[in-house]
CSV table of C-alpha atoms in Angstrom, one decimal:
chain,number,residue,atom,x,y,z
A,1,ASN,CA,180.7,131.0,73.5
A,2,SER,CA,182.7,133.7,75.4
A,3,GLY,CA,182.7,131.7,78.6
A,4,ASN,CA,178.9,131.6,78.9
A,5,ASN,CA,177.2,128.4,80.1
A,6,TYR,CA,173.9,127.5,78.5
A,7,LYS,CA,171.6,124.7,79.8
A,8,ALA,CA,169.0,123.2,77.5
A,9,HIS,CA,165.9,121.6,78.8
A,10,PHE,CA,164.1,118.8,76.9
A,11,ARG,CA,160.8,117.2,77.7
A,12,ILE,CA,159.6,113.9,76.3
A,13,ALA,CA,156.5,114.2,74.3
A,14,THR,CA,154.1,111.5,73.1
A,15,TYR,CA,151.0,111.5,71.0
A,16,SER,CA,148.2,109.4,70.1
A,17,VAL,CA,148.2,107.3,66.9
A,18,GLY,CA,144.7,106.0,67.0
A,19,ASN,CA,141.4,105.8,69.0
A,20,GLY,CA,141.7,103.6,72.2
A,21,ASN,CA,142.2,103.4,76.0
A,22,TRP,CA,144.9,105.5,77.6
A,23,ASN,CA,146.6,102.4,79.2
A,24,SER,CA,146.8,100.7,75.9
A,25,GLY,CA,150.2,100.9,74.3
A,26,GLY,CA,148.6,100.6,70.8
A,27,THR,CA,147.0,104.1,71.4
A,28,TRP,CA,150.4,105.8,71.5
A,29,TYR,CA,153.4,106.5,69.3
A,30,ASN,CA,156.2,104.1,70.3
A,31,SER,CA,153.4,101.7,71.7
A,32,THR,CA,154.0,103.1,75.3
A,33,GLU,CA,151.5,104.9,77.4
A,34,PRO,CA,152.7,108.3,78.8
A,35,SER,CA,154.6,108.6,81.9
A,36,ASN,CA,153.8,111.2,84.7
A,37,SER,CA,156.0,113.8,83.1
A,38,ASP,CA,155.4,113.4,79.3
A,39,TYR,CA,154.0,116.1,77.2
A,40,VAL,CA,150.9,114.4,75.8
A,41,HIS,CA,149.2,115.4,72.6
A,42,ILE,CA,145.8,113.7,72.0
A,43,LYS,CA,144.9,113.7,68.2
A,44,HIS,CA,142.2,111.0,68.4
A,45,ASP,CA,139.4,109.7,70.8
A,46,VAL,CA,141.1,108.4,74.0
A,47,THR,CA,139.3,106.9,77.0
A,48,ILE,CA,140.6,106.7,80.6
A,49,THR,CA,139.6,103.5,82.3
A,50,SER,CA,141.9,103.6,85.3
A,51,SER,CA,144.0,106.0,87.4
A,52,GLU,CA,146.4,108.0,85.1
A,53,VAL,CA,149.0,110.6,85.3
A,54,SER,CA,150.6,112.9,82.7
A,55,GLY,CA,152.7,116.1,82.3
A,56,TYR,CA,151.4,118.9,80.0
A,57,LEU,CA,148.2,117.8,78.1
A,58,LYS,CA,147.0,119.1,74.8
A,59,VAL,CA,143.7,117.8,73.3
A,60,LYS,CA,143.7,118.8,69.6
A,61,SER,CA,140.6,120.2,67.8
A,62,GLY,CA,138.3,117.3,66.6
A,63,SER,CA,139.7,114.9,69.2
A,64,SER,CA,138.4,113.9,72.7
A,65,LEU,CA,139.4,112.6,76.1
A,66,SER,CA,136.8,110.7,78.1
A,67,LEU,CA,137.1,109.6,81.7
A,68,ASN,CA,134.9,106.7,82.6
A,69,SER,CA,133.2,106.7,86.0
A,70,GLY,CA,135.4,105.7,88.9
A,71,ASN,CA,138.7,106.8,87.2
A,72,ASP,CA,140.8,109.9,87.4
A,73,LEU,CA,143.6,111.9,85.7
A,74,THR,CA,146.3,114.0,87.4
A,75,VAL,CA,148.0,116.5,85.0
A,76,ASN,CA,151.4,117.7,86.3
A,77,GLY,CA,151.4,120.9,84.3
A,78,ASP,CA,148.9,122.7,82.1
A,79,ILE,CA,145.9,121.6,80.0
A,80,SER,CA,145.2,123.1,76.6
A,81,ASN,CA,141.8,121.8,75.4
A,82,ASP,CA,140.7,122.6,71.8
A,83,GLY,CA,138.8,119.5,71.5
A,84,THR,CA,136.4,117.7,74.0
A,85,ILE,CA,137.2,116.5,77.6
A,86,THR,CA,134.4,114.7,79.3
A,87,LEU,CA,134.2,113.3,82.7
A,88,ASN,CA,131.5,110.7,83.6
A,89,SER,CA,129.8,109.3,86.6
A,90,ALA,CA,127.3,106.8,87.9
A,91,SER,CA,125.3,106.6,90.9
A,92,ASN,CA,128.2,105.4,93.2
A,93,ASP,CA,131.2,106.1,90.9
A,94,PHE,CA,132.6,109.4,90.0
A,95,SER,CA,135.6,110.6,87.8
A,96,SER,CA,138.1,113.5,88.6
A,97,ILE,CA,140.7,115.4,87.0
A,98,ILE,CA,143.5,117.3,89.0
A,99,VAL,CA,145.6,120.1,87.2
A,100,THR,CA,148.6,121.3,89.0
A,101,GLY,CA,149.1,124.2,86.4
A,102,THR,CA,146.7,126.2,84.3
A,103,SER,CA,143.9,125.1,82.1
A,104,SER,CA,142.3,126.6,78.9
A,105,GLY,CA,139.1,125.3,77.1
A,106,ASN,CA,135.9,123.9,78.5
A,107,ILE,CA,135.3,120.5,80.0
A,108,THR,CA,131.9,118.6,80.5
A,109,TYR,CA,131.3,116.7,83.7
A,110,ASN,CA,128.3,114.4,83.5
A,111,ARG,CA,127.4,114.3,87.1
A,112,TYR,CA,124.9,111.6,88.4
A,113,VAL,CA,122.0,113.2,90.3
A,114,ASN,CA,119.5,111.3,92.3
A,115,SER,CA,115.8,110.8,91.5
A,116,LEU,CA,113.3,112.7,93.6
A,117,SER,CA,110.2,111.0,92.2
A,118,ASN,CA,111.0,107.5,93.4
A,119,GLY,CA,112.0,108.6,96.8
A,120,SER,CA,115.9,108.5,96.5
A,121,GLY,CA,115.8,112.2,97.7
A,122,TRP,CA,117.8,115.3,97.0
A,123,ASP,CA,121.4,115.6,96.1
A,124,LEU,CA,123.6,118.4,97.4
A,125,ILE,CA,125.8,119.2,94.5
A,126,GLY,CA,128.7,121.7,94.1
A,127,SER,CA,129.5,122.7,90.5
A,128,PRO,CA,132.6,120.9,89.2
A,129,VAL,CA,133.4,123.7,86.8
A,130,ASN,CA,133.8,127.4,86.5
A,131,GLY,CA,132.0,130.0,84.3
A,132,LEU,CA,128.7,128.1,83.9
A,133,LEU,CA,125.5,130.2,83.7
A,134,ILE,CA,122.7,128.8,85.8
A,135,SER,CA,120.3,129.5,82.8
A,136,SER,CA,122.7,127.6,80.4
A,137,PHE,CA,122.9,124.7,82.8
A,138,VAL,CA,119.1,124.5,83.0
A,139,SER,CA,118.5,124.8,79.3
A,140,THR,CA,121.0,122.1,78.6
A,141,ASN,CA,119.5,119.6,81.1
A,142,ASP,CA,115.8,120.4,80.9
A,143,ALA,CA,115.3,118.0,78.0
A,144,GLY,CA,115.4,114.3,77.2
A,145,SER,CA,114.1,111.4,79.3
A,146,SER,CA,115.6,112.4,82.6
A,147,PRO,CA,116.0,116.1,82.9
A,148,ILE,CA,116.1,118.2,86.1
A,149,ALA,CA,112.8,117.4,87.8
A,150,THR,CA,110.2,120.1,87.9
A,151,GLY,CA,107.4,120.7,90.4
A,152,ASN,CA,109.7,119.2,93.1
A,153,GLY,CA,109.8,116.0,91.1
A,154,SER,CA,106.2,115.1,91.8
A,155,GLY,CA,104.1,118.1,90.2
A,156,ALA,CA,103.6,119.4,93.7
A,157,GLY,CA,105.9,122.4,93.3
A,158,ALA,CA,104.9,125.8,91.6
A,159,THR,CA,104.4,125.9,87.9
A,160,GLY,CA,107.8,126.3,86.2
A,161,GLU,CA,109.7,125.4,89.3
A,162,TYR,CA,112.8,123.3,89.0
A,163,ALA,CA,114.1,120.8,91.5
A,164,PHE,CA,117.2,122.8,91.8
A,165,GLY,CA,117.8,125.6,94.4
A,166,THR,CA,119.8,127.3,97.0
A,167,TYR,CA,119.6,127.6,100.9
A,168,ASP,CA,119.1,130.8,102.8
A,169,SER,CA,120.7,130.4,106.2
A,170,SER,CA,119.0,133.5,107.6
A,171,ASN,CA,115.6,132.0,107.5
A,172,ASN,CA,116.5,128.2,107.2
A,173,THR,CA,114.8,127.8,103.9
A,174,TRP,CA,115.5,126.3,100.4
A,175,THR,CA,114.3,128.4,97.4
A,176,ASN,CA,114.2,126.6,94.0
A,177,TYR,CA,114.9,128.4,90.6
A,178,THR,CA,112.0,128.9,88.3
A,179,THR,CA,111.6,129.3,84.6
A,180,THR,CA,111.4,133.1,85.4
A,181,SER,CA,114.3,133.4,87.9
A,182,VAL,CA,117.0,131.5,86.1
A,183,SER,CA,117.5,134.1,83.5
A,184,ALA,CA,119.0,136.5,86.2
A,185,ALA,CA,120.5,134.0,88.4
A,186,GLY,CA,124.2,134.3,87.3
A,187,ASN,CA,126.8,131.7,87.5
A,188,LEU,CA,127.0,128.3,89.4
A,189,LEU,CA,129.6,129.0,92.1
A,190,PRO,CA,132.2,126.3,92.7
A,191,GLY,CA,132.2,125.4,96.4
A,192,LYS,CA,128.6,126.3,96.9
A,193,GLY,CA,126.1,123.5,97.5
A,194,TYR,CA,122.9,123.4,95.5
A,195,GLN,CA,120.0,121.0,95.9
A,196,MET,CA,119.2,119.1,92.8
A,197,ALA,CA,117.1,116.2,91.7
A,198,THR,CA,116.2,114.5,88.4
A,199,ASP,CA,113.0,112.8,87.3
A,200,SER,CA,114.4,109.2,87.4
A,201,GLY,CA,118.0,109.3,88.3
A,202,ALA,CA,120.3,110.6,85.6
A,203,THR,CA,123.5,112.5,84.7
A,204,LEU,CA,123.3,116.3,84.3
A,205,ALA,CA,126.0,118.0,82.2
A,206,PHE,CA,128.2,120.7,83.7
A,207,THR,CA,130.2,122.6,81.1
A,208,GLY,CA,132.8,125.1,81.9
A,209,THR,CA,136.5,125.6,82.8
A,210,VAL,CA,138.6,123.6,85.2
A,211,ASP,CA,138.7,125.2,88.6
A,212,THR,CA,142.5,125.3,89.3
A,213,ASP,CA,142.4,127.6,92.3
């Protein structure tokens, strides 16, 4: 080769062969769960029930990766998501995902939020995702048996007022969003705290991109 030296780099790839838990060998090709440097391709519905680590992660279209509450995934590389990635939580258990590289595609974090109506009180919540419009967040969660509380959770608030708002340090007050104000409210900002409450204690869905900054 005319005296030139070439160095080839190979990475081990593994892929799912069926639905199942991440830590089950039967879920994966060669019956072995991924190592912390494997390129992982998910082609089925895979659930994380413990603390896991991988290299590059690809979730194929029509497939899903779910993290149960209290569990976590560290990705030593990039995430490419064409399917569904869902993180779940409970009142005292939360899941997390850490990405050392870049991330494409949306994830959904089902974040538990306290009940205001039974006296549990407000939660101070920071958005776990990027690029989520406040109006979209409200419309997604203002339905079902346990939506964002309205009227401050007890009917005492203004008509159309959500139990979801921001703090103004200049006058030491909280201001809740309303059915009128959410349309022009912009995006939820990661790192900023928002007061929130639900009718009876429930998860609220945050859908957007992974914050890798």
